[in-house]
Short mmCIF file of N, CA and C and ligand atoms in Angstrom, two decimals:
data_model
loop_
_atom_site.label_atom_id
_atom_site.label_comp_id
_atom_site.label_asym_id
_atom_site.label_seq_id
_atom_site.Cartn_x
_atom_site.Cartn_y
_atom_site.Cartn_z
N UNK A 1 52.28 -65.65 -79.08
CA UNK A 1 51.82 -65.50 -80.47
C UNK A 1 51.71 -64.03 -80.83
N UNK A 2 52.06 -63.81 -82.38
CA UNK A 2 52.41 -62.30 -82.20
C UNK A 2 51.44 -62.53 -83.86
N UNK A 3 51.11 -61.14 -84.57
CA UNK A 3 50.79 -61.12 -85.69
C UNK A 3 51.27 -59.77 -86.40
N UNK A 4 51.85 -60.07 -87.66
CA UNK A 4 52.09 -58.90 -88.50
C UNK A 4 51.01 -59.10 -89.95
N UNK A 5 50.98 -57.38 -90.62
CA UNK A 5 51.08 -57.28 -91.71
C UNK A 5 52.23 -57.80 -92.94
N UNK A 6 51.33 -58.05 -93.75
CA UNK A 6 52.43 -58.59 -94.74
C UNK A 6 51.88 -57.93 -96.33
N UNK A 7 52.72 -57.17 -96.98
CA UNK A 7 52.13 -56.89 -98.25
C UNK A 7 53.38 -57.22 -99.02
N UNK A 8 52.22 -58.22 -100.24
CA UNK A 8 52.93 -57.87 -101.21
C UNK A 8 53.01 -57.11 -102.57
N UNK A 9 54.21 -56.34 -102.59
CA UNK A 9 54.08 -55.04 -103.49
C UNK A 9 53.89 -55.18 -104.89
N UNK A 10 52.75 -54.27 -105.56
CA UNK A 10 52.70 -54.55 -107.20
C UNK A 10 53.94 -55.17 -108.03
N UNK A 11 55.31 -54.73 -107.63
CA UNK A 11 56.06 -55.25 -108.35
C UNK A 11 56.46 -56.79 -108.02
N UNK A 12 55.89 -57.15 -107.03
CA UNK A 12 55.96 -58.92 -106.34
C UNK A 12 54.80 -59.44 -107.19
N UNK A 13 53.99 -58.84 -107.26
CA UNK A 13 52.75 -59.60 -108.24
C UNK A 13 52.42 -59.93 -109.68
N UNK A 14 53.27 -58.51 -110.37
CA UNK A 14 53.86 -58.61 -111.42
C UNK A 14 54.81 -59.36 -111.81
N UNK A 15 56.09 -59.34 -111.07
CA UNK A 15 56.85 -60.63 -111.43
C UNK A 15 56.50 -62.13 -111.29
N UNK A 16 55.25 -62.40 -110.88
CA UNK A 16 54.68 -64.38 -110.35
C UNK A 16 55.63 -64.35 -109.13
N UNK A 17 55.12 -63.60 -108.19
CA UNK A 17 56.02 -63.84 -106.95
C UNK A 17 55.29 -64.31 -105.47
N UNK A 18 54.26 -64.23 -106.23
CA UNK A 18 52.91 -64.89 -104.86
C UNK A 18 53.52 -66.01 -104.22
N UNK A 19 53.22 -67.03 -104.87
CA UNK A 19 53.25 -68.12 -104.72
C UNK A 19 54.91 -68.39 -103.66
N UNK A 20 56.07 -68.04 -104.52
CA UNK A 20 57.49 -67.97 -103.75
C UNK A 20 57.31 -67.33 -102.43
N UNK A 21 56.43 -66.29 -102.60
CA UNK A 21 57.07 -65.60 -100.89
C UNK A 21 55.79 -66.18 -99.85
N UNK A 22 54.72 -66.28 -100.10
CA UNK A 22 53.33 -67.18 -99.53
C UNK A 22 53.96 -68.46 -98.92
N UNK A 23 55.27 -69.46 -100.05
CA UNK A 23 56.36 -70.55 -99.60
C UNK A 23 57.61 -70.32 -98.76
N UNK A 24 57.86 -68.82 -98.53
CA UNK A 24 58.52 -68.68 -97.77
C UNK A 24 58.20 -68.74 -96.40
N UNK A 25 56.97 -68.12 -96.11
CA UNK A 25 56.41 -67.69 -95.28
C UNK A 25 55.71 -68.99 -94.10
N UNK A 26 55.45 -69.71 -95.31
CA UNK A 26 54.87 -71.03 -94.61
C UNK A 26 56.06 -71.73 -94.12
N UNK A 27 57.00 -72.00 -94.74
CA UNK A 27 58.46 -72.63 -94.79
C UNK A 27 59.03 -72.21 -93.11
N UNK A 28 58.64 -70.92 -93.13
CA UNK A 28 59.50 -70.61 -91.78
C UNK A 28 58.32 -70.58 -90.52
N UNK A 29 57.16 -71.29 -90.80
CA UNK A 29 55.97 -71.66 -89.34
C UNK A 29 55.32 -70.37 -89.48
N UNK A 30 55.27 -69.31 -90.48
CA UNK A 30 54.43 -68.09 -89.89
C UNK A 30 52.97 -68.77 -90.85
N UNK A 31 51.96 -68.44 -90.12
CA UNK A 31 50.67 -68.88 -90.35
C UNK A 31 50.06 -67.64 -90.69
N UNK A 32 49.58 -68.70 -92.14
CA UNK A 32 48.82 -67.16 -93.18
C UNK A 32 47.07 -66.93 -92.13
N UNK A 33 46.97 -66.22 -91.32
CA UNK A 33 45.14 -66.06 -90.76
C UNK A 33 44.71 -65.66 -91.53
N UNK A 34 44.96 -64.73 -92.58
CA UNK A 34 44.25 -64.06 -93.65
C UNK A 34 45.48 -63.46 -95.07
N UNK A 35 43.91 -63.07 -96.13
CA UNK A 35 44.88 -62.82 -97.36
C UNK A 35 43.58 -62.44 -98.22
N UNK A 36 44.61 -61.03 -98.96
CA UNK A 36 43.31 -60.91 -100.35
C UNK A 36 44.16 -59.92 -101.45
N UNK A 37 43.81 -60.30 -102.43
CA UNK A 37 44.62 -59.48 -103.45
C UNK A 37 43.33 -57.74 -103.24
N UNK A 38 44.08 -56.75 -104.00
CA UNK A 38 43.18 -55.73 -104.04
C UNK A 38 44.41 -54.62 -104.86
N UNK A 39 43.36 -53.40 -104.95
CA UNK A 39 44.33 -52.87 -105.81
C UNK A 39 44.67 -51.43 -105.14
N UNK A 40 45.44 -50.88 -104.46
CA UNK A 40 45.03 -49.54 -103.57
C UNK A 40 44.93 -48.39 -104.38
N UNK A 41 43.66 -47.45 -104.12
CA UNK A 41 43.76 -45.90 -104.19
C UNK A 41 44.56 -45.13 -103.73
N UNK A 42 44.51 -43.96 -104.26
CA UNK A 42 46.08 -42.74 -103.99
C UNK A 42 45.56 -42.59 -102.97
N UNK A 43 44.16 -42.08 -102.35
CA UNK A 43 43.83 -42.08 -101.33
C UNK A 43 44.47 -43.33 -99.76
N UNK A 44 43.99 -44.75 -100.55
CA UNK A 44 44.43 -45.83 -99.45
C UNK A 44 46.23 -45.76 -99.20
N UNK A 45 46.95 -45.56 -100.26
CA UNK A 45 48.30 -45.62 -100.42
C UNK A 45 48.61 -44.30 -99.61
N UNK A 46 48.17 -43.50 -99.58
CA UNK A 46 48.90 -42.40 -98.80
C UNK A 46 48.38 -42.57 -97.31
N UNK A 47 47.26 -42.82 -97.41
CA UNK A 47 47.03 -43.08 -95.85
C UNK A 47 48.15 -44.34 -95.08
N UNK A 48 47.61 -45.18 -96.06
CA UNK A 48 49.06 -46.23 -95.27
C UNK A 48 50.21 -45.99 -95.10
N UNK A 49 51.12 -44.93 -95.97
CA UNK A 49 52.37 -44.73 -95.53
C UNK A 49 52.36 -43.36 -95.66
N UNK A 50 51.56 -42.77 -94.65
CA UNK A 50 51.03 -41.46 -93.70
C UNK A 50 52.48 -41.12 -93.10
N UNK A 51 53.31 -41.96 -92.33
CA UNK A 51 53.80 -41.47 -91.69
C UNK A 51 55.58 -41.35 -92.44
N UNK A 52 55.48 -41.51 -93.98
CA UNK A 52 56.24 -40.90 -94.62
C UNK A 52 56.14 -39.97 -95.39
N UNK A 53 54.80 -39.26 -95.01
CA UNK A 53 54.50 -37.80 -95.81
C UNK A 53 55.63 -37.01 -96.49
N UNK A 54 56.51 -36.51 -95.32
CA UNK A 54 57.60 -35.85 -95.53
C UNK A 54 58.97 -36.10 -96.36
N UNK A 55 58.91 -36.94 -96.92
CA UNK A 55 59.53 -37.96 -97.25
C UNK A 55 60.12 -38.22 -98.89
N UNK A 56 61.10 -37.40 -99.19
CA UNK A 56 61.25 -37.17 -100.55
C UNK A 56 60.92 -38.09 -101.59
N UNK A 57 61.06 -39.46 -101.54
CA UNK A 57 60.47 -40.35 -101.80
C UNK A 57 59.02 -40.85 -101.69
N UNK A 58 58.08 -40.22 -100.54
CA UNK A 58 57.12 -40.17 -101.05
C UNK A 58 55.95 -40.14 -101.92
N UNK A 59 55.96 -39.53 -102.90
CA UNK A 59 55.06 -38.97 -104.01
C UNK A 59 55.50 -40.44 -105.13
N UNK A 60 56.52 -40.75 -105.27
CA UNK A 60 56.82 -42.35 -106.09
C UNK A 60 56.89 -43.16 -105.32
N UNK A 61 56.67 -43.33 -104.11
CA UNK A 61 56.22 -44.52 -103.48
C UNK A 61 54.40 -44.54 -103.84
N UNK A 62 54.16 -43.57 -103.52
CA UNK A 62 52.35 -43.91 -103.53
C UNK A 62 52.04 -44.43 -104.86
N UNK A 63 53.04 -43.73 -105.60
CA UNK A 63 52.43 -43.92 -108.07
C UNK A 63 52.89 -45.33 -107.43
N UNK A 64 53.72 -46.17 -107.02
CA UNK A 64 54.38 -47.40 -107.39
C UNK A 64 53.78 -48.07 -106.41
N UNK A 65 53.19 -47.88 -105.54
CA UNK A 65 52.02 -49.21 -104.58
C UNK A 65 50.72 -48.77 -105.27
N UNK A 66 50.26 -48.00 -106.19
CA UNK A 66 49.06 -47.80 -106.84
C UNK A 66 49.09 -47.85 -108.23
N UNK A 67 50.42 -48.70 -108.37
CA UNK A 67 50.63 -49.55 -110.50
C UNK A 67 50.15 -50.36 -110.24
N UNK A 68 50.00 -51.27 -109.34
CA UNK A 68 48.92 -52.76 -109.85
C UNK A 68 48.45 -53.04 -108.28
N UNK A 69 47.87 -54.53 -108.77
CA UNK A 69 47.45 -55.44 -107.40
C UNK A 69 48.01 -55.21 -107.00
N UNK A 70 48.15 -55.72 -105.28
CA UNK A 70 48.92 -56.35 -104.32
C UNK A 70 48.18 -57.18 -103.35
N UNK A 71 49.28 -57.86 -102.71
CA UNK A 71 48.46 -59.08 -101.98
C UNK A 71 48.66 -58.53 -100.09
N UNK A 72 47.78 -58.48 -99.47
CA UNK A 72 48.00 -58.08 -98.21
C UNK A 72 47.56 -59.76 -97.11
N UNK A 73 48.10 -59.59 -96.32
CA UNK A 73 48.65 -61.45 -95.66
C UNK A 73 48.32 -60.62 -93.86
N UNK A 74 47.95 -61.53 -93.63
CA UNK A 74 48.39 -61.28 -91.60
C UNK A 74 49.08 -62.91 -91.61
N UNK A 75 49.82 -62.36 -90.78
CA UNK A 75 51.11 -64.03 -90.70
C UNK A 75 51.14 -63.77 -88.83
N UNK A 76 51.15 -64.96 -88.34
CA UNK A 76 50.71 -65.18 -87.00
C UNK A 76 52.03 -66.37 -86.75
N UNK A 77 52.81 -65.94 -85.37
CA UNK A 77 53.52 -67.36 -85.14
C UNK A 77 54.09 -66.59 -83.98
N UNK A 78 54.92 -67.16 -83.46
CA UNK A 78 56.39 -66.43 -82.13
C UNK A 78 57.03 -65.56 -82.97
N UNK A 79 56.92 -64.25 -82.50
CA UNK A 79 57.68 -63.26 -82.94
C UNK A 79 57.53 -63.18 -84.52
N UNK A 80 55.97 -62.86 -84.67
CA UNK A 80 56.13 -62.74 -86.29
C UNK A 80 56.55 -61.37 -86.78
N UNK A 81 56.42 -60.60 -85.91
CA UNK A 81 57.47 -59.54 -86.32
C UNK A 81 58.44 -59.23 -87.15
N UNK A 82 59.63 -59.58 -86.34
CA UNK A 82 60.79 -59.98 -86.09
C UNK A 82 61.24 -60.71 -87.40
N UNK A 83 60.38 -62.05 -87.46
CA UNK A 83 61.28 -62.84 -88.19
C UNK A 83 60.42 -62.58 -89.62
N UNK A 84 59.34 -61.79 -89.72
CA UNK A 84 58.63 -61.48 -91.28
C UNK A 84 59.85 -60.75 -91.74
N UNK A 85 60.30 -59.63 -90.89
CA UNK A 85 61.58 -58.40 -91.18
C UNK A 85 62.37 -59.02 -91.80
N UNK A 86 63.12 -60.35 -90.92
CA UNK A 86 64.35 -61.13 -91.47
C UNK A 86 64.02 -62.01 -92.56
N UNK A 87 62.73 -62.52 -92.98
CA UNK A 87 62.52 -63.14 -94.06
C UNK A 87 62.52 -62.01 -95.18
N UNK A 88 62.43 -60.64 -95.09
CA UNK A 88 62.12 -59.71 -96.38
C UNK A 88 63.72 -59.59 -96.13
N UNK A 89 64.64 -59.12 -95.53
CA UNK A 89 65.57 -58.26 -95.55
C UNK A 89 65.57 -57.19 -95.47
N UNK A 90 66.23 -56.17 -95.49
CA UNK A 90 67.01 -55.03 -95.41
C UNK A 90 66.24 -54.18 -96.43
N UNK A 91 65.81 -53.02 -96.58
CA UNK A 91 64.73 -52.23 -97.02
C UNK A 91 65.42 -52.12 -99.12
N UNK A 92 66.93 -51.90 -98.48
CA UNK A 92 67.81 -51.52 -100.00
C UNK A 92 68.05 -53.06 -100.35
N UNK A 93 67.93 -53.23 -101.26
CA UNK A 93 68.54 -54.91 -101.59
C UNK A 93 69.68 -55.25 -101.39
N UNK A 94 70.76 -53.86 -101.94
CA UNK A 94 72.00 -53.81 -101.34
C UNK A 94 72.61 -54.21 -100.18
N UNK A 95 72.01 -54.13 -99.67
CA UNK A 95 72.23 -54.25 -98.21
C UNK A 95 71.52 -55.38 -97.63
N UNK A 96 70.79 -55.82 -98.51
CA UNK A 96 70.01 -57.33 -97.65
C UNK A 96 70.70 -58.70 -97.88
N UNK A 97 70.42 -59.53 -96.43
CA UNK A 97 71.29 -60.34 -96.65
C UNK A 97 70.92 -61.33 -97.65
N UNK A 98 71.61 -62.45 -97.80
CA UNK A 98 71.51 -63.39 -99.33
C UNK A 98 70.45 -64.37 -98.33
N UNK A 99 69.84 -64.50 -99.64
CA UNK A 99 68.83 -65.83 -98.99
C UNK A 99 66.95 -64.86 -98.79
N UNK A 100 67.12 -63.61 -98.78
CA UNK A 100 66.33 -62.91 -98.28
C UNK A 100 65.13 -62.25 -99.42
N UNK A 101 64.27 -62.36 -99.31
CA UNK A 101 63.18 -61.99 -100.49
C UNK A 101 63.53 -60.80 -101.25
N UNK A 102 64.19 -59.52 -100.35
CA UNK A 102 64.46 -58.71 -101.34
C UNK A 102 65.56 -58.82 -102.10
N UNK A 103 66.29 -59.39 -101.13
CA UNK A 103 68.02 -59.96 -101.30
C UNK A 103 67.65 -60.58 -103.06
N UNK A 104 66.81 -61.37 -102.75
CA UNK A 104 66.45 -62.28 -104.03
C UNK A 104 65.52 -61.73 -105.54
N UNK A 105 64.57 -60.94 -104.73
CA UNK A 105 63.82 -59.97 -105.90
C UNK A 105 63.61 -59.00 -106.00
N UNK A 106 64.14 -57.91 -105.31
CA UNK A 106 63.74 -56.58 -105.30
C UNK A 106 64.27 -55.90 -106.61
N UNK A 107 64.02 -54.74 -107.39
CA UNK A 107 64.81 -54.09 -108.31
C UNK A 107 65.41 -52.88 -107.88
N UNK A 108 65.06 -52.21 -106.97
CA UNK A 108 65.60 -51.42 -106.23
C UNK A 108 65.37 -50.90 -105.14
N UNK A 109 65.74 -49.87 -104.27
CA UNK A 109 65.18 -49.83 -103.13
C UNK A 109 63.93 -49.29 -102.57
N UNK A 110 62.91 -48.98 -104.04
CA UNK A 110 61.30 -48.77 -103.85
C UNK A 110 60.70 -50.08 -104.02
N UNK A 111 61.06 -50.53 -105.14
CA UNK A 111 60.23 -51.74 -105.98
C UNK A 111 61.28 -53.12 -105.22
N UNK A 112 60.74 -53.32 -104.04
CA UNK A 112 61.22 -54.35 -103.30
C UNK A 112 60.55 -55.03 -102.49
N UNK A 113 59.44 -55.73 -103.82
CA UNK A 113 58.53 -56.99 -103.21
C UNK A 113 57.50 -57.15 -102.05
N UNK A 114 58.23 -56.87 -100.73
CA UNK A 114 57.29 -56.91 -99.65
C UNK A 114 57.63 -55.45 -98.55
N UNK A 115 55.97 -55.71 -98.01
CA UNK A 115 55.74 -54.79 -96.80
C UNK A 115 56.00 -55.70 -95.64
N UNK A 116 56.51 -54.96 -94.38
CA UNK A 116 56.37 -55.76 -93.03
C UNK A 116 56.31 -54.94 -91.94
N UNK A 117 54.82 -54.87 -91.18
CA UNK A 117 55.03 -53.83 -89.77
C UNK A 117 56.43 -54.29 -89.14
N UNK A 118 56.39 -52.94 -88.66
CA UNK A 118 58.14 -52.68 -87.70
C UNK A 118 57.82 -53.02 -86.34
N UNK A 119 56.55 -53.25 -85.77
CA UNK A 119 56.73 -52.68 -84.19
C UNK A 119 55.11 -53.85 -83.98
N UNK A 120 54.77 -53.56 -82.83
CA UNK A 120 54.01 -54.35 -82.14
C UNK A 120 52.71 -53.12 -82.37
N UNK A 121 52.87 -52.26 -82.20
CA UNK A 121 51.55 -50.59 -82.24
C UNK A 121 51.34 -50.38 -83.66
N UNK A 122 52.39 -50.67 -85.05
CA UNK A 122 52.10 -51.07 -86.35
C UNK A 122 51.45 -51.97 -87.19
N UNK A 123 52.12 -52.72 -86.26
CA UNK A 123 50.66 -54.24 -86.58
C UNK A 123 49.59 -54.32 -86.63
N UNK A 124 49.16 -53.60 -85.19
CA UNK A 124 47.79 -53.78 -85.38
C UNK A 124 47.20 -52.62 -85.79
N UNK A 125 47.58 -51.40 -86.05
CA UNK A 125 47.18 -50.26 -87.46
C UNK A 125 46.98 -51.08 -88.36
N UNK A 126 48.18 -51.30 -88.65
CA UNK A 126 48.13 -51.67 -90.34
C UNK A 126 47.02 -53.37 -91.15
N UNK A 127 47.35 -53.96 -89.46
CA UNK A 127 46.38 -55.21 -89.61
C UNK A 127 44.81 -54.77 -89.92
N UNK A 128 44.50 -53.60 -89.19
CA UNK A 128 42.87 -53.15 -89.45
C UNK A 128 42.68 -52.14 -90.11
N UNK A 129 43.87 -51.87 -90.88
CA UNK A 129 44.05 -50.41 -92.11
C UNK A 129 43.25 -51.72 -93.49
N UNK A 130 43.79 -53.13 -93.68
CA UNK A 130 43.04 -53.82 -94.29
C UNK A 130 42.09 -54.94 -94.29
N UNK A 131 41.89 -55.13 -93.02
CA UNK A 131 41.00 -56.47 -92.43
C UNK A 131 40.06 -56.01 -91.13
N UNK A 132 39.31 -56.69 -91.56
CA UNK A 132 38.00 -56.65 -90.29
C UNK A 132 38.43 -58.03 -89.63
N UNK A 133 37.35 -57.86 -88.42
CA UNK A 133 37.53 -59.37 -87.79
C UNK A 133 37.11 -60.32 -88.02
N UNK A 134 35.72 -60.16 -89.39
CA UNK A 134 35.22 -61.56 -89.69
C UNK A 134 36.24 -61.77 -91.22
N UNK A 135 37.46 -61.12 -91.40
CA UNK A 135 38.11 -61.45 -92.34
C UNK A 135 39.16 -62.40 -92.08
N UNK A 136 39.27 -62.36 -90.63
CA UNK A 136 40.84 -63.10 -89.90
C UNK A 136 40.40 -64.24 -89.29
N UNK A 137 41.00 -65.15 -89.68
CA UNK A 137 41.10 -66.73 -89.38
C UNK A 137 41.71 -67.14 -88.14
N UNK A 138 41.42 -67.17 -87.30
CA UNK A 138 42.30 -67.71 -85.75
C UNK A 138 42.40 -69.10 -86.31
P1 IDP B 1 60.61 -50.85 -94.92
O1 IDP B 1 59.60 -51.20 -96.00
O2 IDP B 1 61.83 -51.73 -94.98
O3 IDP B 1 59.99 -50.82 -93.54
P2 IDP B 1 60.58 -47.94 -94.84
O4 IDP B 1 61.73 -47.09 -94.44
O5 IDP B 1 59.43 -48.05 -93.89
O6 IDP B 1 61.15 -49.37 -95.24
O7 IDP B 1 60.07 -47.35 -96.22
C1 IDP B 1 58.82 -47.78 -96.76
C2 IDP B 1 59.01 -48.05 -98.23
O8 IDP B 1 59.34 -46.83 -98.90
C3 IDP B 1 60.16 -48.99 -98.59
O9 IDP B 1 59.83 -50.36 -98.45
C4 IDP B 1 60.41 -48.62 -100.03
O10 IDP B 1 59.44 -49.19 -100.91
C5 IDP B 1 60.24 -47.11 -99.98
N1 IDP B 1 61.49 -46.41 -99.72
C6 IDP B 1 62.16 -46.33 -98.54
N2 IDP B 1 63.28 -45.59 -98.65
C7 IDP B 1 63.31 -45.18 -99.94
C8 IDP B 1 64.24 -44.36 -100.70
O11 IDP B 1 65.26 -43.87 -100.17
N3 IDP B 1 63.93 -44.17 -102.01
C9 IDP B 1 62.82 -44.68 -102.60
N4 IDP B 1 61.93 -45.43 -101.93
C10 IDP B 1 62.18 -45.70 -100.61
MG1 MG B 2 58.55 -49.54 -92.76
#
């Protein structure tokens, strides 16, 4: 049993996209333990993607995860990793395969619906960057 982060991005919430990717998610056995809408500070947004400081894209990634809500998820199953990655697709939409959440809703390659830790040492950052332990559901 493995667990990832899962966000979904202001522009997933804005379009009524909860509900579709929450059905994806269930669809493919990953188990929601937790979930809460919230809205991040420039402060929370830069800390979370800290490790794209440098990052020319930076400075409009933080304005565009701090335009609206978003929904943050821990999804728990075999290799939820792995297969959260392959349920979002490919970071550019361009490039993601068909069938795939961004593949399906992204508008471009910022404003593309969902977050998903990369690694097993990301997970659990990013799992307690928004959840405590009496927030997570075993
Ligand atoms: P990932 O979300 O697929 O893991 P990362 O490379 O970790 O992709 O980038 C984090 C987020 O930064 C992306 O999901 C996207 O919103 C944004 N981003 C990545 N590359 C670019 C870019 O070249 N231009 C604009 N935004 C980007
Ligand atoms: Mg990433």
């Amino acid at each position: 049993m493995e667990r990832t982060l899962s966000l979904i991005k202001p522009d997933g919430v804005e379009k009524g996209l909860i509900g579709e990717v929450i059905k994806r998610f269930e669809k493919s056995n990953l188990k929601i333990v937790a979930m809460k809408k919230l809205h991040l500070t420039q402060t929370e947004a830069e800390g979370f993607y800290a490790v794209h400081k440098e990052r020319p894209f930076f400075g409009s990634l933080v304005e565009f995860m701090t335009s609206g809500p978003i929904v943050a998820l821990v999804l728990e199953g075999d290799n939820a990793i792995k297969r959260n990655r392959d349920i979002m697709g490919a970071t550019n939409k361009d490039e993601a395969e068909e069938g795939t959440i961004r593949k399906d809703f992204a508008t471009n390659i910022e404003k593309n619906v969902v977050h998903g830790s990369d690694a097993p040492e990301t997970a659990v950052t990013e799992i307690c960057y928004f959840f405590n332990s009496f927030e997570i559901a075993c």
